[in-house]
Amino acid sequence: ADNGFAYIFTNNAVHKIDGGLTGGADGTVTRNVLLLPSYFTITDAIDYRSRFYIASHQYPVDSRAVKTALHTGACGILVWDRLSTQLGGTEYIEIPGVREIKKIYALPDGVLKLICISDNGLTELRQFGYNDSGGVVFPVQKKMGIGAFPNVPNGLTVAGDKAIWLANDGTLY
C-alpha cells in the first residue's frame, strides 16, 4: 500500500504486514486489522488515494458454482481509510443488480472501475460516478457476454487508458 505496509485480504478479514529493512523475521504480522462480519466475503481490493476500496459480498461466494437463480445477498464496495478499524454505514456502497464483483481497478485518469457479474449472469463493466442527489453509484458502462470476466483476479493489466485481460471465456478484452 502507499503507506509502506502490505495487506492480505482473506475471507472477511484484512491482515497487515510490516516488513523490516532486512525482511524475514524483522517484520511483524498484525492479524485482523479489519474484521468484517462473518457473512461478508472479500473478493478484491485496491489501494487508491490512501484508501482501500474493498469489493465484498454479503453471502458465501463460490465462483465455481453455476448460478441460475437470483441471489439473495448484496454486493458492494467498502471504503476503508486505514486510520480506523471501524466501518460506518456511509462507507459501504451497495451495487444493485450485481451478484459478484470480479475485479476492481483504476485507470490513470483516476476513475475506479469494476468488472461484475450481473443478476442475469452477464459480465458488466461499471464505472464510479455520482447520481443526481450526490450519492456514489457504479453505473453500467458496457455489457459483455457470460464469462467475459478476467480468468484470474490479477489477470487484468492497465496499459495507458485501457485495461486488458484474458477472460474466462477465452477472449482477450
PDB file of C-alpha atoms in Angstrom:
ATOM      1  CA  ALA A   1       0.000   0.000   0.000  1.00  0.00           C
ATOM      2  CA  ASP A   2       1.056   3.617  -0.327  1.00  0.00           C
ATOM      3  CA  ASN A   3       1.722   3.751   3.434  1.00  0.00           C
ATOM      4  CA  GLY A   4       4.559   1.192   3.218  1.00  0.00           C
ATOM      5  CA  PHE A   5       2.678  -1.804   4.632  1.00  0.00           C
ATOM      6  CA  ALA A   6       1.493  -4.930   2.861  1.00  0.00           C
ATOM      7  CA  TYR A   7      -2.087  -6.067   3.375  1.00  0.00           C
ATOM      8  CA  ILE A   8      -3.630  -9.501   2.922  1.00  0.00           C
ATOM      9  CA  PHE A   9      -7.357  -9.774   2.229  1.00  0.00           C
ATOM     10  CA  THR A  10      -8.854 -13.161   3.035  1.00  0.00           C
ATOM     11  CA  ASN A  11     -12.446 -14.258   3.571  1.00  0.00           C
ATOM     12  CA  ASN A  12     -13.798 -11.479   5.837  1.00  0.00           C
ATOM     13  CA  ALA A  13     -10.533 -10.195   7.338  1.00  0.00           C
ATOM     14  CA  VAL A  14      -7.669  -7.855   6.498  1.00  0.00           C
ATOM     15  CA  HIS A  15      -4.178  -8.536   7.903  1.00  0.00           C
ATOM     16  CA  LYS A  16      -1.217  -6.129   7.865  1.00  0.00           C
ATOM     17  CA  ILE A  17       2.451  -6.985   7.331  1.00  0.00           C
ATOM     18  CA  ASP A  18       5.177  -4.574   8.444  1.00  0.00           C
ATOM     19  CA  GLY A  19       8.354  -5.753   6.743  1.00  0.00           C
ATOM     20  CA  GLY A  20      11.602  -4.613   8.305  1.00  0.00           C
ATOM     21  CA  LEU A  21      14.507  -3.259   6.272  1.00  0.00           C
ATOM     22  CA  THR A  22      16.013  -6.730   6.116  1.00  0.00           C
ATOM     23  CA  GLY A  23      12.665  -8.545   5.787  1.00  0.00           C
ATOM     24  CA  GLY A  24      12.088 -12.003   7.190  1.00  0.00           C
ATOM     25  CA  ALA A  25      11.957 -12.258  10.970  1.00  0.00           C
ATOM     26  CA  ASP A  26      12.279  -8.478  11.403  1.00  0.00           C
ATOM     27  CA  GLY A  27       8.762  -7.914  10.031  1.00  0.00           C
ATOM     28  CA  THR A  28       5.580  -8.271  12.035  1.00  0.00           C
ATOM     29  CA  VAL A  29       2.143  -9.526  11.071  1.00  0.00           C
ATOM     30  CA  THR A  30      -0.909  -7.906  12.628  1.00  0.00           C
ATOM     31  CA  ARG A  31      -3.933 -10.135  12.214  1.00  0.00           C
ATOM     32  CA  ASN A  32      -7.437  -8.795  11.742  1.00  0.00           C
ATOM     33  CA  VAL A  33      -6.655  -5.076  11.462  1.00  0.00           C
ATOM     34  CA  LEU A  34     -10.088  -5.014   9.893  1.00  0.00           C
ATOM     35  CA  LEU A  35     -12.559  -7.791  10.632  1.00  0.00           C
ATOM     36  CA  LEU A  36     -15.863  -7.729   8.786  1.00  0.00           C
ATOM     37  CA  PRO A  37     -18.965  -9.620   9.936  1.00  0.00           C
ATOM     38  CA  SER A  38     -18.843 -13.329   9.106  1.00  0.00           C
ATOM     39  CA  TYR A  39     -21.423 -13.015   6.317  1.00  0.00           C
ATOM     40  CA  PHE A  40     -19.028 -10.814   4.266  1.00  0.00           C
ATOM     41  CA  THR A  41     -16.604 -12.260   1.721  1.00  0.00           C
ATOM     42  CA  ILE A  42     -13.818 -10.074   0.295  1.00  0.00           C
ATOM     43  CA  THR A  43     -13.169 -10.789  -3.398  1.00  0.00           C
ATOM     44  CA  ASP A  44     -10.775  -7.991  -4.439  1.00  0.00           C
ATOM     45  CA  ALA A  45      -9.346  -4.699  -3.203  1.00  0.00           C
ATOM     46  CA  ILE A  46      -7.390  -1.714  -4.443  1.00  0.00           C
ATOM     47  CA  ASP A  47      -5.266   0.866  -2.635  1.00  0.00           C
ATOM     48  CA  TYR A  48      -6.428   4.109  -4.205  1.00  0.00           C
ATOM     49  CA  ARG A  49      -5.840   7.661  -2.988  1.00  0.00           C
ATOM     50  CA  SER A  50      -4.802   6.477   0.508  1.00  0.00           C
ATOM     51  CA  ARG A  51      -7.952   4.423   0.977  1.00  0.00           C
ATOM     52  CA  PHE A  52      -8.769   0.809   0.339  1.00  0.00           C
ATOM     53  CA  TYR A  53     -11.750   0.079  -1.849  1.00  0.00           C
ATOM     54  CA  ILE A  54     -12.752  -3.466  -0.931  1.00  0.00           C
ATOM     55  CA  ALA A  55     -15.076  -5.484  -3.185  1.00  0.00           C
ATOM     56  CA  SER A  56     -17.310  -7.566  -0.948  1.00  0.00           C
ATOM     57  CA  HIS A  57     -20.322  -9.833  -0.958  1.00  0.00           C
ATOM     58  CA  GLN A  58     -22.774 -10.338   1.875  1.00  0.00           C
ATOM     59  CA  TYR A  59     -23.266 -14.037   1.240  1.00  0.00           C
ATOM     60  CA  PRO A  60     -20.963 -17.002   0.573  1.00  0.00           C
ATOM     61  CA  VAL A  61     -19.297 -16.813  -2.847  1.00  0.00           C
ATOM     62  CA  ASP A  62     -18.413 -19.948  -4.800  1.00  0.00           C
ATOM     63  CA  SER A  63     -17.324 -18.828  -8.267  1.00  0.00           C
ATOM     64  CA  ARG A  64     -17.206 -22.468  -9.421  1.00  0.00           C
ATOM     65  CA  ALA A  65     -20.934 -22.902  -8.895  1.00  0.00           C
ATOM     66  CA  VAL A  66     -23.331 -22.276 -11.754  1.00  0.00           C
ATOM     67  CA  LYS A  67     -25.856 -19.724 -10.557  1.00  0.00           C
ATOM     68  CA  THR A  68     -29.113 -19.702 -12.432  1.00  0.00           C
ATOM     69  CA  ALA A  69     -31.403 -18.033  -9.895  1.00  0.00           C
ATOM     70  CA  LEU A  70     -31.196 -14.542  -8.471  1.00  0.00           C
ATOM     71  CA  HIS A  71     -29.008 -14.364  -5.399  1.00  0.00           C
ATOM     72  CA  THR A  72     -30.280 -13.028  -2.095  1.00  0.00           C
ATOM     73  CA  GLY A  73     -27.137 -11.264  -0.886  1.00  0.00           C
ATOM     74  CA  ALA A  74     -25.820  -7.787  -1.602  1.00  0.00           C
ATOM     75  CA  CYS A  75     -22.610  -6.771  -3.340  1.00  0.00           C
ATOM     76  CA  GLY A  76     -20.777  -3.559  -2.778  1.00  0.00           C
ATOM     77  CA  ILE A  77     -17.610  -1.637  -2.096  1.00  0.00           C
ATOM     78  CA  LEU A  78     -16.346  -0.985   1.419  1.00  0.00           C
ATOM     79  CA  VAL A  79     -14.224   2.157   1.699  1.00  0.00           C
ATOM     80  CA  TRP A  80     -11.584   1.982   4.453  1.00  0.00           C
ATOM     81  CA  ASP A  81      -9.192   4.828   5.268  1.00  0.00           C
ATOM     82  CA  ARG A  82      -6.788   2.566   7.255  1.00  0.00           C
ATOM     83  CA  LEU A  83      -6.736   5.071  10.137  1.00  0.00           C
ATOM     84  CA  SER A  84      -9.648   3.293  11.747  1.00  0.00           C
ATOM     85  CA  THR A  85     -10.608  -0.323  12.272  1.00  0.00           C
ATOM     86  CA  GLN A  86     -14.273   0.680  12.231  1.00  0.00           C
ATOM     87  CA  LEU A  87     -16.552   0.944   9.227  1.00  0.00           C
ATOM     88  CA  GLY A  88     -19.659   3.085   9.226  1.00  0.00           C
ATOM     89  CA  GLY A  89     -22.770   2.767   7.109  1.00  0.00           C
ATOM     90  CA  THR A  90     -21.742   5.646   4.842  1.00  0.00           C
ATOM     91  CA  GLU A  91     -18.573   3.814   3.832  1.00  0.00           C
ATOM     92  CA  TYR A  92     -20.404   0.958   2.120  1.00  0.00           C
ATOM     93  CA  ILE A  93     -21.545   1.460  -1.476  1.00  0.00           C
ATOM     94  CA  GLU A  94     -24.128  -1.173  -2.394  1.00  0.00           C
ATOM     95  CA  ILE A  95     -24.318  -2.030  -6.080  1.00  0.00           C
ATOM     96  CA  PRO A  96     -27.817  -3.205  -7.017  1.00  0.00           C
ATOM     97  CA  GLY A  97     -28.200  -5.779  -9.780  1.00  0.00           C
ATOM     98  CA  VAL A  98     -24.796  -7.381  -9.147  1.00  0.00           C
ATOM     99  CA  ARG A  99     -24.285 -10.872  -7.792  1.00  0.00           C
ATOM    100  CA  GLU A 100     -20.466 -10.917  -7.848  1.00  0.00           C
ATOM    101  CA  ILE A 101     -17.639  -8.392  -8.180  1.00  0.00           C
ATOM    102  CA  LYS A 102     -14.734  -9.990 -10.021  1.00  0.00           C
ATOM    103  CA  LYS A 103     -12.263  -7.084 -10.206  1.00  0.00           C
ATOM    104  CA  ILE A 104     -11.839  -3.506  -9.018  1.00  0.00           C
ATOM    105  CA  TYR A 105      -9.175  -1.336 -10.679  1.00  0.00           C
ATOM    106  CA  ALA A 106      -8.272   2.262 -11.507  1.00  0.00           C
ATOM    107  CA  LEU A 107      -7.141   3.758 -14.793  1.00  0.00           C
ATOM    108  CA  PRO A 108      -4.503   6.523 -14.857  1.00  0.00           C
ATOM    109  CA  ASP A 109      -7.274   9.126 -15.288  1.00  0.00           C
ATOM    110  CA  GLY A 110      -8.243   8.361 -11.674  1.00  0.00           C
ATOM    111  CA  VAL A 111     -11.571   6.637 -12.289  1.00  0.00           C
ATOM    112  CA  LEU A 112     -12.419   3.430 -10.428  1.00  0.00           C
ATOM    113  CA  LYS A 113     -13.920   0.625 -12.495  1.00  0.00           C
ATOM    114  CA  LEU A 114     -15.476  -2.723 -11.671  1.00  0.00           C
ATOM    115  CA  ILE A 115     -15.896  -5.924 -13.604  1.00  0.00           C
ATOM    116  CA  CYS A 116     -19.034  -7.593 -12.256  1.00  0.00           C
ATOM    117  CA  ILE A 117     -21.404 -10.447 -12.864  1.00  0.00           C
ATOM    118  CA  SER A 118     -24.956  -9.129 -13.069  1.00  0.00           C
ATOM    119  CA  ASP A 119     -28.047 -10.820 -11.665  1.00  0.00           C
ATOM    120  CA  ASN A 120     -28.732 -12.249 -15.143  1.00  0.00           C
ATOM    121  CA  GLY A 121     -25.207 -13.743 -15.434  1.00  0.00           C
ATOM    122  CA  LEU A 122     -23.724 -11.267 -17.911  1.00  0.00           C
ATOM    123  CA  THR A 123     -20.357  -9.639 -17.287  1.00  0.00           C
ATOM    124  CA  GLU A 124     -20.599  -5.866 -16.866  1.00  0.00           C
ATOM    125  CA  LEU A 125     -18.040  -3.080 -16.830  1.00  0.00           C
ATOM    126  CA  ARG A 126     -19.091  -0.412 -14.311  1.00  0.00           C
ATOM    127  CA  GLN A 127     -17.558   2.966 -13.522  1.00  0.00           C
ATOM    128  CA  PHE A 128     -17.525   5.113 -10.380  1.00  0.00           C
ATOM    129  CA  GLY A 129     -19.828   8.121 -10.535  1.00  0.00           C
ATOM    130  CA  TYR A 130     -22.385  10.215  -8.669  1.00  0.00           C
ATOM    131  CA  ASN A 131     -26.156  10.234  -9.004  1.00  0.00           C
ATOM    132  CA  ASP A 132     -28.318  13.397  -9.119  1.00  0.00           C
ATOM    133  CA  SER A 133     -28.518  13.594  -5.320  1.00  0.00           C
ATOM    134  CA  GLY A 134     -24.717  13.307  -4.895  1.00  0.00           C
ATOM    135  CA  GLY A 135     -24.675   9.634  -3.906  1.00  0.00           C
ATOM    136  CA  VAL A 136     -21.973   7.310  -5.179  1.00  0.00           C
ATOM    137  CA  VAL A 137     -23.026   4.855  -7.892  1.00  0.00           C
ATOM    138  CA  PHE A 138     -21.351   2.444 -10.280  1.00  0.00           C
ATOM    139  CA  PRO A 139     -23.460   2.660 -13.471  1.00  0.00           C
ATOM    140  CA  VAL A 140     -23.021   0.091 -16.251  1.00  0.00           C
ATOM    141  CA  GLN A 141     -20.613   1.273 -18.951  1.00  0.00           C
ATOM    142  CA  LYS A 142     -20.659  -1.874 -21.078  1.00  0.00           C
ATOM    143  CA  LYS A 143     -22.418  -5.238 -21.043  1.00  0.00           C
ATOM    144  CA  MET A 144     -20.383  -8.219 -22.165  1.00  0.00           C
ATOM    145  CA  GLY A 145     -21.146 -11.900 -22.515  1.00  0.00           C
ATOM    146  CA  ILE A 146     -21.221 -14.675 -19.966  1.00  0.00           C
ATOM    147  CA  GLY A 147     -17.670 -15.499 -18.853  1.00  0.00           C
ATOM    148  CA  ALA A 148     -16.125 -12.212 -20.054  1.00  0.00           C
ATOM    149  CA  PHE A 149     -14.614 -11.522 -16.616  1.00  0.00           C
ATOM    150  CA  PRO A 150     -10.833 -11.991 -16.040  1.00  0.00           C
ATOM    151  CA  ASN A 151      -9.813 -15.654 -15.817  1.00  0.00           C
ATOM    152  CA  VAL A 152      -7.821 -14.887 -12.653  1.00  0.00           C
ATOM    153  CA  PRO A 153      -8.299 -11.808 -10.410  1.00  0.00           C
ATOM    154  CA  ASN A 154      -4.819 -10.430 -11.072  1.00  0.00           C
ATOM    155  CA  GLY A 155      -5.021 -11.217 -14.788  1.00  0.00           C
ATOM    156  CA  LEU A 156      -6.078  -7.672 -15.689  1.00  0.00           C
ATOM    157  CA  THR A 157      -3.359  -5.233 -16.845  1.00  0.00           C
ATOM    158  CA  VAL A 158      -3.765  -1.482 -17.197  1.00  0.00           C
ATOM    159  CA  ALA A 159      -1.897  -0.082 -20.218  1.00  0.00           C
ATOM    160  CA  GLY A 160      -2.345   3.636 -20.765  1.00  0.00           C
ATOM    161  CA  ASP A 161      -6.062   4.394 -20.782  1.00  0.00           C
ATOM    162  CA  LYS A 162      -7.016   0.766 -21.478  1.00  0.00           C
ATOM    163  CA  ALA A 163      -7.478  -2.359 -19.389  1.00  0.00           C
ATOM    164  CA  ILE A 164      -6.575  -5.715 -20.937  1.00  0.00           C
ATOM    165  CA  TRP A 165      -7.468  -9.174 -19.665  1.00  0.00           C
ATOM    166  CA  LEU A 166      -7.816 -12.766 -20.778  1.00  0.00           C
ATOM    167  CA  ALA A 167     -11.391 -13.671 -19.979  1.00  0.00           C
ATOM    168  CA  ASN A 168     -12.786 -16.850 -18.561  1.00  0.00           C
ATOM    169  CA  ASP A 169     -14.459 -17.420 -21.967  1.00  0.00           C
ATOM    170  CA  GLY A 170     -11.026 -17.434 -23.700  1.00  0.00           C
ATOM    171  CA  THR A 171     -11.416 -14.000 -25.298  1.00  0.00           C
ATOM    172  CA  LEU A 172      -8.854 -11.219 -24.928  1.00  0.00           C
ATOM    173  CA  TYR A 173     -10.644  -7.986 -23.942  1.00  0.00           C
TER     174      TYR A 173
END
